[in-house]
Each structure stands twice: as structure tokens, then as C-alpha cells.
XYZ file of C-alpha atoms in Angstrom:
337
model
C 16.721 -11.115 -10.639
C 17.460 -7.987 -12.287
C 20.242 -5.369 -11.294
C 17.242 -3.448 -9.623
C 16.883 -6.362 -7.297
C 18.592 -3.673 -4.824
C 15.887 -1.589 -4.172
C 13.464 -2.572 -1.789
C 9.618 -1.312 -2.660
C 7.343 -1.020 0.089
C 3.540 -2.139 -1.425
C 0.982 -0.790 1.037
C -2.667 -3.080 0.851
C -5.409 -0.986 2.462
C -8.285 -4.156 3.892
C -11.693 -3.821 4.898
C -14.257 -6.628 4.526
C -12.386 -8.096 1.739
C -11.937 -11.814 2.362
C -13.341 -13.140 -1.013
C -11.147 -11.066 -3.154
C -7.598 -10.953 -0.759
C -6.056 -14.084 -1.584
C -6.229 -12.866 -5.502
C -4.299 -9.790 -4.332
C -1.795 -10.902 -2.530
C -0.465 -13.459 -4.373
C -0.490 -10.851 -7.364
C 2.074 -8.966 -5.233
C 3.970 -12.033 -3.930
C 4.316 -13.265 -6.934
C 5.816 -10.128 -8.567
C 8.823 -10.552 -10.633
C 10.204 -8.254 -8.430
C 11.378 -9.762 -4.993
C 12.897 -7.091 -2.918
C 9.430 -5.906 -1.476
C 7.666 -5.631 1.436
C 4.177 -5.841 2.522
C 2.024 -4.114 4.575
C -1.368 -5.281 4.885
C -3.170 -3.019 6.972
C -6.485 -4.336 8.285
C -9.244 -1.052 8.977
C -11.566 -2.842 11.961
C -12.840 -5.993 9.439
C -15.403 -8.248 10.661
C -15.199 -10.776 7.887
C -12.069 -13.136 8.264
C -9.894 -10.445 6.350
C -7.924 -10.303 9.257
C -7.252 -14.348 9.683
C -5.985 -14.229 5.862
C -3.860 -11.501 6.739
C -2.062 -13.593 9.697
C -2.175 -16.700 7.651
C 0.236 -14.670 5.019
C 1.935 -13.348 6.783
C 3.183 -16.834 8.440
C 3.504 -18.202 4.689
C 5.768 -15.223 3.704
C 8.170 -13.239 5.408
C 7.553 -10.007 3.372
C 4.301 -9.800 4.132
C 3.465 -7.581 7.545
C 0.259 -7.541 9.198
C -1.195 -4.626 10.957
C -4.990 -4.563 12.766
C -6.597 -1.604 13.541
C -10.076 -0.122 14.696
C -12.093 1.015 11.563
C -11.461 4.724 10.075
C -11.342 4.985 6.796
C -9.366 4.350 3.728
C -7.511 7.183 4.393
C -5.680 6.684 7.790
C -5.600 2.991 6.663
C -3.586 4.367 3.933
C -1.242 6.558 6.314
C -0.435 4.348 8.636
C 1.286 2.390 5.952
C 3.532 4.980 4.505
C 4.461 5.831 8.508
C 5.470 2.194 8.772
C 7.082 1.697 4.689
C 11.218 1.111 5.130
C 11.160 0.535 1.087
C 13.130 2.784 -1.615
C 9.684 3.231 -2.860
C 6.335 3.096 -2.156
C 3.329 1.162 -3.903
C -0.800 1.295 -3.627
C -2.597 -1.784 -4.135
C -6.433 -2.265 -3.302
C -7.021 -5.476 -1.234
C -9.338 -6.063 -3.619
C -7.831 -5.412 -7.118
C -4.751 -7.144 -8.332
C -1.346 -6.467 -11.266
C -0.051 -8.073 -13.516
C 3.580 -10.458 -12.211
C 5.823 -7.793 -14.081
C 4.130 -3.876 -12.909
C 6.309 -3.506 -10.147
C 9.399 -4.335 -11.893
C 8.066 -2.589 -14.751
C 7.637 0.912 -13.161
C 10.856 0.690 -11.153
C 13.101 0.411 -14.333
C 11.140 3.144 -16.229
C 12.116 5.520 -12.947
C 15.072 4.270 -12.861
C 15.918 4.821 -16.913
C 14.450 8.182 -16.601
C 15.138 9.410 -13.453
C 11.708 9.957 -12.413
C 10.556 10.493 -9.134
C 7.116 8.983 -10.266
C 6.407 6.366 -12.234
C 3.005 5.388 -13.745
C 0.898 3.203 -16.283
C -2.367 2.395 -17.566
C -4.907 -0.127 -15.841
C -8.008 -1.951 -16.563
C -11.437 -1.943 -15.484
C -12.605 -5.233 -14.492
C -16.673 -5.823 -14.608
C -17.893 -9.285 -14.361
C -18.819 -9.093 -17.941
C -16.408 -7.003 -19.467
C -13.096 -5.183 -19.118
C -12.372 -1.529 -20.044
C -8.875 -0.446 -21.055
C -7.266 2.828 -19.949
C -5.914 3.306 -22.377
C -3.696 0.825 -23.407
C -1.524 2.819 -26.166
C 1.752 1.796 -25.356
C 2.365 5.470 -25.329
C 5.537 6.069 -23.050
C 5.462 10.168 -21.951
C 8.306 11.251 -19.709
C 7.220 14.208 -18.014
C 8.692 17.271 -15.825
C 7.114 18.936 -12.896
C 4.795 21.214 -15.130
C 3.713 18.541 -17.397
C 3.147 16.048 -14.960
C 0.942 18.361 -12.893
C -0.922 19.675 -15.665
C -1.795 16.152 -17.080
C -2.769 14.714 -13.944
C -5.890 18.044 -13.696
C -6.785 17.405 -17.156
C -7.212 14.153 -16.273
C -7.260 13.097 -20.308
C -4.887 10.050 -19.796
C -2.802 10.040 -16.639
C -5.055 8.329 -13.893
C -5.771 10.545 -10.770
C -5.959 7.805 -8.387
C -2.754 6.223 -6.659
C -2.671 2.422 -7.291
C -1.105 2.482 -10.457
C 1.981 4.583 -9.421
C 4.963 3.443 -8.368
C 6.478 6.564 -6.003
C 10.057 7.463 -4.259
C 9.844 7.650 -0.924
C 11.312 10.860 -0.457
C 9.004 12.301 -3.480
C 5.966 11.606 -0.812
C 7.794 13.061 2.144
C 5.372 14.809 4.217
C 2.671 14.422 2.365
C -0.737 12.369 3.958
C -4.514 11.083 2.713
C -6.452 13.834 3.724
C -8.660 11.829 6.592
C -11.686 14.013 6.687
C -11.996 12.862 2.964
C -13.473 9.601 1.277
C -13.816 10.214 -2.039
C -11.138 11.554 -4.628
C -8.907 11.993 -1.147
C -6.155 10.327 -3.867
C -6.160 13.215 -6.427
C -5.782 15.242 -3.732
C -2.959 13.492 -2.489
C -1.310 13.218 -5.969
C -1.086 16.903 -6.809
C 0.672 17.378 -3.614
C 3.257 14.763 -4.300
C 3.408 15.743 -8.434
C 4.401 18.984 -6.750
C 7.173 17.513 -4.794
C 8.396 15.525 -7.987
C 10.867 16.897 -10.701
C 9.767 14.250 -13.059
C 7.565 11.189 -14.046
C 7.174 9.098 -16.565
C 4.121 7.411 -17.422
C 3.973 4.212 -19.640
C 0.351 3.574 -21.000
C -0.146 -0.400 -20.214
C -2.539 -1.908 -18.064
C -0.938 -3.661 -15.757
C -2.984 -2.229 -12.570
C -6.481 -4.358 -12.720
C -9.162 -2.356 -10.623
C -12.065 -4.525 -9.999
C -16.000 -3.362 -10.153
C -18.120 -5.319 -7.704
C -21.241 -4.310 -6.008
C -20.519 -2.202 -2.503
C -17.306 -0.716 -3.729
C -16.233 2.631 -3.671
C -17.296 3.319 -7.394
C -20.601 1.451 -7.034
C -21.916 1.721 -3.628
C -25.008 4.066 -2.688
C -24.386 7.655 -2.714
C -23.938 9.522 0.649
C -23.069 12.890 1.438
C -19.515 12.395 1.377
C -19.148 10.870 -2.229
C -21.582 13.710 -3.628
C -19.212 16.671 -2.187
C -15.842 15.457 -1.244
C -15.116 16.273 -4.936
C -16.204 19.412 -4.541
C -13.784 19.963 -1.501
C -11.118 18.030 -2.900
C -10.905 20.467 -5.665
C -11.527 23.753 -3.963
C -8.832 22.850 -2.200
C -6.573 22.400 -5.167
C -7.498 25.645 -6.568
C -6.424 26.969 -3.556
C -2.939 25.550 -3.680
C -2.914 27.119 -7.175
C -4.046 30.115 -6.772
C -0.948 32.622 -7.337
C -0.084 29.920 -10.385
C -2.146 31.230 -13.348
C -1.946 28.576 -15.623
C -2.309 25.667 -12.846
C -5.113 27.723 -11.541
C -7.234 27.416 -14.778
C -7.055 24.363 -14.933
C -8.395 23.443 -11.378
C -10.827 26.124 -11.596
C -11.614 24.407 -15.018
C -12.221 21.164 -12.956
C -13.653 22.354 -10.084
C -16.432 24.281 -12.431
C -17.195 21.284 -14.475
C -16.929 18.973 -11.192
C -20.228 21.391 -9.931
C -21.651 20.697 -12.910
C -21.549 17.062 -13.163
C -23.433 17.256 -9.177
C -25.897 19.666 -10.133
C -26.953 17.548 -13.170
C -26.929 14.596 -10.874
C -28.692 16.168 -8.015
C -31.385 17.082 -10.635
C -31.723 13.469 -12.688
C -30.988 11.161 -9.960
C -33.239 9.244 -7.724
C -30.774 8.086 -5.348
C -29.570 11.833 -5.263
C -33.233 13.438 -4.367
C -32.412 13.410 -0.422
C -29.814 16.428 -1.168
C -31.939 17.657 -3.749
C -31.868 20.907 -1.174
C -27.727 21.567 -1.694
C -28.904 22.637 -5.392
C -29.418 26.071 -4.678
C -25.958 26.312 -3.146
C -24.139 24.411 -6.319
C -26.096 26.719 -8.646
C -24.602 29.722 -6.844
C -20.981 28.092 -7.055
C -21.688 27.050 -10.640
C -22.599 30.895 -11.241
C -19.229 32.456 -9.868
C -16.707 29.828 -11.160
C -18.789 30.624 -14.438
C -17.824 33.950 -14.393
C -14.588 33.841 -13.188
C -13.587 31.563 -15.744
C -14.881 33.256 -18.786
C -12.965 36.119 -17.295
C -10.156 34.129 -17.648
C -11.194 32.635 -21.272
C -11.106 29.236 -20.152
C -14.848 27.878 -20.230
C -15.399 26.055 -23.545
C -18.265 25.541 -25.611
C -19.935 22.707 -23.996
C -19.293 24.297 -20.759
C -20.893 27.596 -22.087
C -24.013 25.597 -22.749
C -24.288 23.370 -19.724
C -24.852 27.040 -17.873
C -26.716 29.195 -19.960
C -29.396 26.491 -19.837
C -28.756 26.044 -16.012
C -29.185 29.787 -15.064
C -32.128 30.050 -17.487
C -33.892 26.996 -18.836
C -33.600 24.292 -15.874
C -36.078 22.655 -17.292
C -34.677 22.162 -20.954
C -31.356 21.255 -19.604
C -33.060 18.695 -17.445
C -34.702 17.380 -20.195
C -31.792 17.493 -22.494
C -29.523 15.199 -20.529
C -32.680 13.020 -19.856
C -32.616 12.134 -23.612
C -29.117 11.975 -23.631
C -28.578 9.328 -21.104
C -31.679 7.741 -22.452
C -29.834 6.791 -25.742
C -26.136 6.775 -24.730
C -26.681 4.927 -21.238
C -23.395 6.810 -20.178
C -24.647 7.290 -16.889
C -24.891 3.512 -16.774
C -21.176 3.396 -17.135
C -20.375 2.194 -13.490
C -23.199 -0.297 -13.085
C -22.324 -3.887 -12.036
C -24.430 -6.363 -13.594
């Protein structure tokens, strides 16, 4: 065991109708070459036997705690275990994903080394036919409170989402999952804890595996709530930035090109048609985040484009990206086959 053995890491497992893929997780976490943890396995209202592997655990291993609640989301599910953490730190892991034996150990000497409050790595995308690295440079970035904010918006290499972060437990302090969110609740969550932080360092290997399977949160049908909770998420950010000019470009930068991404969906989309009547309204928001951020300088070329045809050639833009997904299947990217 490693002079680190000392601090204790509290690894919160978020369960709902998981019981195939469980087991995998938790013995990824057990098994960790890091032994000082503890874990809390917090079952959201299951109906599929989750709940009997979670007692069964938590008999074979003292670490692991058990907690069994009626069903509300991802988020509460998500709170209830940082209320209940006693750890130095605090870990995400999906009941369904798994790590590799070393992450935890990993990220706890890189804060340690560095003296970040947060620290971070790469992961993997696991498809049942294929795996796809991000990004998997070996890159090592140590970065202050600016820098770590700022990457985390651009969203170019430092993952938005929690489960591959290793956090202090003060560094989180107040901060909560927003629970009237679904979707992108944990970028949300991250910019208000990157806030809190004076540094992170982030280590590009992917030791986080995040699993693709039919009915989960990346694949499953759309709904109202993964079509706008971006939306809210980020207008929400922008208004947490918005006496910060240079953090307030870049969520306004988002937030514009997060409208954009809908509207084009809302238009190409089958599965989107039944709020084919909230296009109006994202057209309008499109329109003023347009102009406020070439006011500001900020929209580039590509962005320039997406909206000139939007405002005044629907129909060529429609086609345009109908031809472009043709031939580069990006909008595929997701699918589970």
C-alpha cells in the first residue's frame, strides 16, 4: 500500500435497473489498488434485483454501504451520497460503467503531487463493437482556477461529466446535482465546483470506461428533458458568468452553438418531430445570442454560416446537413448496434 493509503476516498455508485452490469462495477472499485475507500451504493427505487446485489456486497465487503430509496432521479441519487461520503475525497462511478484497478490511486497521487483540488483523466467509450478513446495522449496539464474553468466550457479535451474526477471534499462543499435536471445536470455541477477549486490537474489516460448499451442515458429515446435541459443547463452558466467577460464568451459561445445543435435536430430528426413546435422559440434564442455574440467578436466562421442560412435559407441549411450526415454518418455516432 502506498504512503497515500491514509486518505480515505469516498466512491459514490448511483443504481437504477442495473443488475446485469453491477457486479462488473463493483468489483472494479473493490478491487482498486487503492484500499482506503468506501462505498456507497445508492439504489434509486429498482425493480430488477439491483437492490439484492447491493445487500449481497455489502455482506461480502465491509466498505461497501447500501442505501434504498424511492425512485427520483440520478440527481438526488447522486446527493444523497455526497450527504452521507466521510472520505478525504469524493469519487463518481456509474453502476453501470467500470475503471481500470489503478484510477483511483492514480488520481489521488497526481492531487496529491500537485496540490490540486481536482483531479482528472481521460476515459473510453465502450460499444459492443468498438471502443473510442478520449483522448488517450498521455498529456498531463496542471491547471489553475482560470484554466481549469475555461477548459472544462470549451469542452476540447477535459470531459464535462463527473465520473472521471477524483474531487476533495471540501472543493465540493455546498455544492448539489441540480434535481430539476436530467441531462448535462453534471456540467452544471462541475463549473460550480471548478469555481470552488484553486487547481486541477488533468492526466489524459483512459482509465474511466463508460459503457454504451441500449436504454442508457446517451442512447435512450429523446424526451423533453434531454432536448432542453442543455439549454437550461447552460443559460444558467452564462448567468453565473455574466459580470466575467471572458468566462461569459465562452458560455454564451456554448450556449449559442448548444441552440444550434437542437434546432438542426428538431428540423432533421424523426424522433424529434413531436417538439417540432419549440422551433420557433430556439430560432428566436438562436437570433439574439447571434447578435450578442458577434457584438462581442466571438461567433466563428462555421457559426456565422450555421445562421445566416437559418434566418434565411431554412431550407438549404436543412438540406445541407442532410447530405452531410448522409456521407459522414456523424449523427450515427451514439448508435448501439
Amino acid at each position: 500500500m502506498s504512503d497515500n493509503s491514509k486518505y480515505k476516498i469516498s466512491v459514490i455508485v448511483p443504481v437504477y435497473n442495473i443488475a446485469e452490469y453491477l457486479p462488473r462495477s463493483l468489483d472494479s472499485i473493490l478491487s482498486q489498488t487503492h484500499r482506503n475507500t468506501e462505498v456507497i451504493v445508492i439504489d434509486d427505487g429498482s425493480s430488477d434485483g439491483s437492490g439484492d446485489i447491493i445487500r449481497e456486497y455489502e455482506k461480502k465487503d465491509s466498505r461497501v454501504k447500501g442505501i434504498f430509496k424511492e425512485n427520483s432521479g440520478v440527481s438526488d441519487t447522486r446527493n444523497a451520497g455526497i450527504e452521507l461520503a466521510t472520505g478525504d475525497y469524493i469519487s463518481f462511478v456509474d453502476g453501470d460503467d467500470y475503471i481500470e484497478p489503478d484510477m483511483l490511486e492514480h488520481l489521488l497521487e497526481n492531487s496529491l503531487k500537485y496540490g490540486a483540488d481536482i483531479s482528472h483523466c481521460g476515459y473510453q467509450m465502450v460499444f459492443p463493437s468498438r471502443v473510442d478513446y478520449y483522448y488517450n495522449t498521455g498529456k498531463l496539464i496542471v491547471q489553475d482556477n482560470r484554466q481549469g474553468i475555461s477548459d472544462l466550457m470549451k469542452g476540447e479535451i477535459v470531459e464535462p461529466g463527473i465520473w472521471n474526477k477524483l474531487y476533495k471534499r471540501e472543493v465540493i462543499g455546498s455544492v448539489r446535482m441540480p434535481s430539476d435536471i436530467r441531462i448535462n445536470e453534471d456540467y452544471l455541477f462541475n463549473v460550480e465546483v471548478f469555481l470552488n477549486s484553486e487547481k486541477s490537474v488533468f492526466e489524459d489516460k483512459p482509465f474511466y470506461h463508460y459503457i454504451l448499451r441500449e436504454n442508457s442515458a446517451a442512447t435512450s429515446e429523446l424526451s423533453e428533458k434531454k432536448l432542453f435541459d442543455g439549454i437550461r443547463v447552460r443559460e444558467r452558466i452564462l448567468k453565473i458568468f455574466e459580470n466575467d467577460e471572458e468566462m461569459y464568451c465562452l458560455a454564451l459561445t456554448g450556449l449559442l452553438k448548444h441552440n444550434i445543435n437542437l434546432y438542426r435536430m428538431l428540423v432533421l430528426s424523426k424522433a424529434a418531430k413531436k417538439f417540432s413546435d419549440r422551433k420557433k422559440e430556439i430560432k428566436e434564442n438562436i437570433r439574439k445570442q447571434f447578435k450578442k455574440a458577434n457584438e462581442l467578436g466571438i461567433a466563428d466562421k462555421r457559426t456565422k454560416l450555421d445562421c445566416f442560412l437559418i434566418f434565411y435559407f431554412p431550407p438549404l441549411y436543412k438540406l445541407m446537413y442532410r447530405v452531410y450526415f448522409a456521407i459522414s454518418k456523424s449523427d450515427r455516432r451514439y448508435e448501439v448496434k
